[in-house]
XYZ file of C-alpha atoms in Angstrom:
391
model
C -4.079 -23.536 -31.845
C -6.381 -21.909 -34.201
C -9.504 -22.871 -37.008
C -8.491 -21.262 -40.071
C -5.723 -18.406 -40.764
C -7.857 -15.819 -41.018
C -9.360 -16.364 -37.515
C -6.266 -15.444 -36.130
C -5.536 -12.525 -38.524
C -8.848 -10.944 -37.138
C -7.989 -11.636 -34.017
C -4.805 -9.842 -34.167
C -6.580 -7.525 -35.991
C -8.968 -6.791 -33.236
C -5.800 -6.567 -30.917
C -4.175 -3.931 -31.758
C -7.310 -2.372 -32.517
C -7.580 -2.424 -28.996
C -4.197 -0.835 -28.158
C -4.885 1.771 -29.947
C -8.056 2.443 -28.371
C -6.001 1.837 -24.777
C -3.692 4.433 -26.335
C -5.789 7.322 -26.920
C -7.022 6.479 -23.024
C -3.886 7.044 -22.013
C -3.454 10.082 -24.247
C -6.346 11.952 -22.272
C -4.501 11.494 -19.191
C -1.714 12.921 -20.000
C -3.273 15.696 -22.497
C -5.141 16.540 -18.564
C -1.740 16.348 -16.646
C 0.263 18.204 -19.238
C -2.402 20.936 -18.676
C -4.499 20.894 -15.808
C -1.897 18.829 -13.189
C -0.602 20.184 -10.470
C 2.043 23.216 -11.502
C 1.445 22.320 -15.337
C 2.685 25.448 -15.582
C 6.302 25.399 -14.477
C 9.222 24.872 -17.128
C 10.358 21.989 -14.928
C 7.206 20.077 -13.314
C 6.181 20.934 -17.175
C 9.383 19.069 -18.618
C 8.205 15.851 -15.943
C 4.899 15.825 -17.170
C 5.868 16.191 -20.512
C 8.079 12.950 -20.728
C 5.310 10.614 -19.738
C 4.190 11.157 -23.366
C 7.510 9.364 -24.573
C 5.264 6.568 -23.125
C 2.885 6.069 -26.433
C 5.858 6.230 -29.446
C 7.534 2.987 -27.839
C 6.898 0.264 -29.408
C 5.492 -1.843 -25.700
C 2.256 -3.963 -26.737
C -0.186 -2.775 -23.779
C -0.711 -6.742 -22.428
C -1.804 -5.378 -19.166
C -4.609 -3.270 -20.598
C -5.344 -6.344 -22.963
C -5.393 -8.766 -20.092
C -8.026 -6.148 -18.564
C -9.943 -5.909 -21.826
C -10.024 -9.473 -22.595
C -11.036 -10.295 -19.405
C -14.044 -7.928 -19.503
C -15.094 -9.278 -22.640
C -15.161 -13.010 -21.627
C -16.944 -12.419 -18.842
C -19.905 -11.689 -21.266
C -19.719 -7.948 -21.623
C -19.583 -5.965 -25.068
C -19.140 -2.523 -24.328
C -15.354 -1.946 -24.249
C -15.233 1.835 -23.914
C -16.650 1.310 -19.906
C -13.431 -0.577 -18.945
C -11.181 0.820 -21.452
C -10.071 3.922 -18.280
C -8.966 0.120 -16.327
C -7.071 -0.759 -18.947
C -4.909 2.289 -18.996
C -4.731 2.529 -15.470
C -3.034 -0.490 -15.423
C -0.802 0.342 -18.003
C 0.481 3.404 -16.529
C 0.369 0.998 -12.984
C 2.560 -1.233 -14.915
C 5.101 2.109 -16.368
C 5.613 3.469 -12.559
C 6.376 -0.352 -11.943
C 9.541 -0.082 -14.398
C 10.614 3.566 -13.850
C 11.595 2.194 -10.833
C 12.517 -1.137 -11.728
C 15.636 0.563 -13.962
C 16.905 2.350 -10.740
C 16.895 -0.573 -8.624
C 18.963 -2.155 -11.524
C 20.997 0.395 -13.016
C 19.271 0.121 -16.216
C 20.298 3.000 -18.428
C 18.272 1.770 -21.665
C 14.838 0.758 -21.943
C 13.810 -0.367 -25.631
C 16.093 1.633 -26.783
C 15.511 4.825 -24.953
C 16.694 6.053 -21.862
C 15.418 5.114 -18.502
C 13.780 7.725 -16.345
C 16.313 8.127 -14.486
C 18.794 9.268 -16.996
C 16.468 11.135 -18.767
C 15.401 13.182 -16.313
C 19.291 13.834 -14.968
C 19.468 15.584 -18.294
C 17.506 18.758 -16.761
C 19.636 18.929 -13.577
C 22.861 19.381 -15.075
C 24.550 19.892 -19.254
C 28.033 18.118 -18.041
C 28.471 14.210 -19.139
C 30.371 13.553 -16.144
C 29.411 10.219 -14.609
C 26.178 10.325 -17.419
C 26.692 6.791 -18.356
C 27.738 5.136 -15.266
C 24.379 3.656 -14.638
C 25.297 4.032 -10.788
C 22.124 6.046 -9.532
C 23.839 8.668 -7.864
C 27.144 8.877 -9.817
C 26.729 12.855 -10.490
C 24.812 15.241 -8.752
C 23.014 15.220 -12.237
C 22.416 11.263 -11.559
C 21.038 11.556 -7.884
C 18.720 14.311 -8.967
C 17.470 12.270 -11.716
C 16.871 9.750 -9.576
C 14.907 11.311 -7.308
C 13.333 13.205 -10.297
C 12.373 9.200 -11.659
C 10.979 8.243 -8.539
C 8.394 10.940 -7.913
C 7.617 10.642 -12.396
C 6.869 6.920 -10.880
C 4.690 8.134 -8.129
C 2.938 10.343 -10.851
C 1.647 7.321 -12.505
C 0.876 5.731 -10.460
C -0.821 8.513 -8.792
C -2.634 9.419 -11.950
C -3.717 5.411 -12.637
C -5.732 5.809 -10.140
C -7.560 9.052 -11.704
C -8.087 6.998 -14.607
C -9.838 4.469 -12.362
C -11.888 6.649 -11.035
C -12.936 8.358 -14.629
C -14.660 4.927 -15.487
C -18.883 5.006 -15.739
C -18.537 1.905 -13.800
C -20.623 1.277 -10.784
C -18.961 3.006 -7.535
C -18.295 -0.235 -5.513
C -16.550 -1.682 -8.673
C -14.254 1.341 -9.094
C -13.662 0.755 -5.156
C -12.683 -2.898 -5.252
C -10.173 -1.982 -8.258
C -8.466 1.166 -6.173
C -8.041 -1.242 -3.521
C -6.584 -4.032 -5.524
C -4.235 -1.599 -6.683
C -3.295 -0.252 -3.316
C -2.893 -4.399 -2.153
C -0.361 -4.704 -4.905
C 1.677 -2.334 -4.132
C 2.689 -4.231 -1.158
C 3.426 -7.518 -3.218
C 5.258 -5.321 -5.406
C 7.993 -4.333 -3.257
C 7.920 -7.758 -1.494
C 9.563 -8.935 -4.563
C 11.814 -6.122 -5.426
C 13.157 -6.406 -2.238
C 13.995 -10.278 -2.765
C 15.027 -9.733 -5.937
C 17.781 -7.819 -4.634
C 18.206 -9.682 -1.374
C 18.653 -12.679 -3.774
C 21.592 -11.307 -6.225
C 24.451 -13.339 -6.066
C 25.497 -15.878 -3.752
C 22.166 -16.359 -2.172
C 20.251 -17.381 -5.245
C 17.572 -19.281 -4.609
C 16.056 -22.603 -5.667
C 14.258 -22.375 -9.165
C 11.509 -22.822 -7.116
C 11.298 -20.040 -5.168
C 12.966 -17.954 -8.396
C 9.187 -18.837 -9.915
C 7.630 -17.552 -6.884
C 9.765 -14.253 -7.189
C 8.679 -13.794 -10.467
C 5.062 -14.365 -9.406
C 5.477 -11.756 -6.894
C 7.262 -9.145 -9.261
C 5.276 -9.983 -12.898
C 2.170 -12.493 -12.316
C 0.734 -10.911 -9.726
C 0.038 -7.684 -11.402
C -1.323 -9.363 -14.231
C -3.748 -11.384 -11.779
C -4.678 -7.652 -10.783
C -5.058 -7.048 -14.393
C -7.582 -10.304 -15.307
C -9.387 -9.862 -11.521
C -9.729 -5.673 -12.573
C -11.766 -6.911 -15.832
C -13.771 -9.671 -14.517
C -14.450 -7.201 -11.574
C -15.765 -4.537 -13.695
C -17.780 -6.693 -15.917
C -19.135 -8.451 -12.858
C -18.918 -11.486 -13.630
C -18.684 -14.694 -10.952
C -15.772 -16.887 -9.294
C -15.484 -19.497 -11.543
C -14.695 -17.130 -14.682
C -12.956 -14.827 -12.703
C -10.398 -17.585 -11.898
C -9.983 -19.224 -14.589
C -8.990 -15.707 -16.706
C -6.921 -14.434 -13.222
C -5.278 -18.730 -13.922
C -4.528 -17.272 -17.765
C -3.100 -14.327 -16.629
C -0.954 -15.541 -14.040
C 1.042 -18.277 -16.332
C 0.862 -15.784 -18.880
C 2.784 -13.181 -17.511
C 5.334 -16.154 -15.497
C 5.748 -17.317 -19.417
C 6.552 -14.166 -20.465
C 8.718 -13.093 -17.563
C 11.043 -16.721 -18.475
C 11.401 -16.048 -22.130
C 11.992 -12.349 -20.926
C 15.051 -14.766 -19.251
C 16.086 -16.495 -22.498
C 16.418 -13.805 -24.025
C 19.309 -11.778 -22.246
C 21.580 -13.027 -24.050
C 19.990 -11.983 -27.397
C 21.513 -9.428 -29.303
C 19.054 -8.339 -31.611
C 16.059 -9.313 -29.169
C 13.819 -7.162 -27.024
C 15.897 -7.489 -24.156
C 19.249 -6.958 -26.177
C 18.339 -4.317 -27.771
C 16.631 -2.281 -25.533
C 18.227 -2.803 -22.367
C 21.645 -4.596 -23.400
C 22.921 -7.864 -23.692
C 23.303 -10.139 -20.928
C 22.462 -7.221 -18.358
C 20.781 -10.096 -16.146
C 23.716 -12.176 -16.230
C 25.941 -9.067 -15.394
C 23.873 -8.442 -12.308
C 23.635 -12.238 -11.451
C 19.701 -11.725 -10.923
C 18.360 -14.653 -9.421
C 16.293 -15.814 -12.272
C 14.550 -19.424 -12.575
C 17.136 -19.552 -15.900
C 20.252 -18.991 -13.714
C 19.033 -20.874 -10.824
C 18.043 -23.702 -12.893
C 21.407 -24.362 -14.686
C 22.612 -24.338 -10.886
C 20.717 -27.331 -9.992
C 21.165 -29.039 -13.292
C 25.101 -27.969 -13.724
C 27.448 -30.983 -13.133
C 30.632 -30.704 -10.750
C 33.042 -28.555 -12.190
C 29.776 -26.178 -14.151
C 28.480 -26.185 -10.158
C 32.026 -24.912 -9.061
C 32.822 -22.465 -11.800
C 29.072 -20.963 -11.179
C 29.768 -20.456 -6.886
C 32.855 -18.601 -7.566
C 31.067 -16.622 -10.282
C 27.886 -16.111 -8.058
C 30.493 -14.920 -4.803
C 32.310 -12.654 -7.428
C 35.684 -14.564 -6.742
C 36.173 -14.930 -10.864
C 35.879 -12.605 -12.990
C 33.526 -13.933 -16.551
C 32.075 -12.506 -19.555
C 28.552 -13.048 -20.975
C 29.436 -15.440 -24.103
C 30.691 -17.542 -21.148
C 28.340 -17.637 -18.357
C 26.055 -18.113 -21.760
C 28.099 -21.217 -22.700
C 27.196 -22.659 -19.023
C 23.877 -22.399 -19.062
C 23.333 -24.053 -22.750
C 25.653 -26.679 -21.346
C 23.405 -27.398 -18.531
C 20.199 -28.014 -20.874
C 18.589 -25.317 -18.375
C 17.614 -23.328 -21.504
C 15.653 -25.972 -23.448
C 13.897 -27.198 -19.662
C 12.974 -23.433 -19.319
C 11.769 -23.162 -22.850
C 9.297 -26.522 -22.172
C 8.445 -24.310 -19.018
C 6.863 -21.326 -20.926
C 5.297 -23.398 -23.779
C 3.624 -25.352 -20.753
C 2.660 -21.826 -18.731
C 1.124 -20.542 -21.933
C -0.960 -24.315 -23.067
C -2.255 -24.231 -19.627
C -3.411 -20.869 -18.983
C -5.469 -21.096 -22.937
C -6.611 -24.419 -21.615
C -8.101 -22.804 -18.571
C -10.466 -20.259 -20.008
C -11.370 -22.270 -22.946
C -12.590 -25.106 -20.401
C -15.006 -22.984 -19.122
C -17.282 -23.445 -22.326
C -18.819 -19.893 -22.218
C -16.182 -17.653 -23.871
C -17.524 -16.535 -26.880
C -15.515 -18.110 -29.853
C -13.469 -14.510 -31.326
C -12.914 -13.662 -27.635
C -11.189 -17.033 -26.872
C -9.160 -16.783 -30.023
C -7.918 -13.508 -29.039
C -6.465 -14.562 -25.761
C -5.128 -17.276 -27.573
C -3.541 -15.069 -30.101
C -1.912 -12.546 -27.400
C -0.919 -15.779 -25.563
C 1.147 -16.891 -28.097
C 2.445 -13.578 -29.642
C 3.343 -12.719 -25.880
C 6.189 -15.733 -26.258
C 7.036 -15.469 -30.320
C 10.071 -14.772 -31.655
C 7.828 -12.160 -33.796
C 7.367 -10.197 -30.748
C 10.748 -10.362 -28.715
C 12.649 -9.926 -32.024
C 10.784 -7.133 -33.565
C 12.400 -3.786 -34.249
C 12.517 -1.542 -31.697
C 11.417 1.696 -33.646
C 7.411 2.614 -33.604
C 5.158 1.071 -36.204
C 2.005 2.192 -34.956
C 0.459 5.366 -35.231
C -0.291 6.484 -31.671
C -3.088 9.112 -30.302
C -0.724 11.803 -29.791
C 0.003 10.931 -33.977
C -3.931 10.857 -35.012
C -4.560 14.300 -33.228
C -1.286 16.051 -34.625
C -2.773 14.613 -38.138
C -6.512 15.701 -37.494
C -7.474 12.142 -38.369
């Protein structure tokens, strides 16, 4: 995969530098919002704005922003500062989708912190009634928290547009990127609708589940790659290769997320809870594949669970999936997607070795235990830390 360990380490170091630059750009947008956003001097609105600062401290790896930057550089551009606002914008856009997704799923934690609707509920009531109940309207405060979180997500979405508009890129390219984000809103919401519709007894085929993974996750990564290519003025062949890589990377990442659902010490288990997707009967590729591969007895058991006719535990569900071989097949699919994506970029023959090494490293890291089993305490200083220390 790499010519040497030194090349791999250098690629990882450059990606880390870009992460820091993305965070610094996001911090500038947050600073503008907290000082100059509408009604910023109102204590309640100010608290909503300041909640966005938590995003800089969570241990996300800025995959969306990095995809923008790598696509820009793969197209031959080296002036990364010009595309940083776009990279920051795609991170903010992704954050807004997660805020809303947590509401839809009733999640109470993300990466070990309260989800936005849970945290913002604390601004409305001090009583604890319903505070730990994942149902959005479990109490008056919970209802208010959901409303505040939806609005907060829309603020992040608007801030993403503002970030794109702040770039020094040609106006026509800026407009094209903004239009891509507007169009993606349609696809993202369709993906969410299908996701909730297919929970439980309406579990679709594994191929249909893959298509919905693309709608909810893959297509946004493709928008990131296309945005970087548009910013660089790339031709169609380069753009298509980068979009293919990003889409494969995203689907592989989501399938790995499904595999980690029952792993207690993983990004998923520590950050959101063990078995959250299985408990909710989410229509994942892993679950659908297990249903297709199961013998008659296990399929009957699955049917009873999916129709909520019989109680089950996460351990029972996980053991059944293991028996079908679906976990092993899904892992092979993850590796296949990553390999195909990197090969597509490499086959262009025009991407510099340093950039190709970073594409390879980002792809490897996204599905590695190094990422999925890392501690959820931030080990990276942020732009806010740097400013506070005077560095």
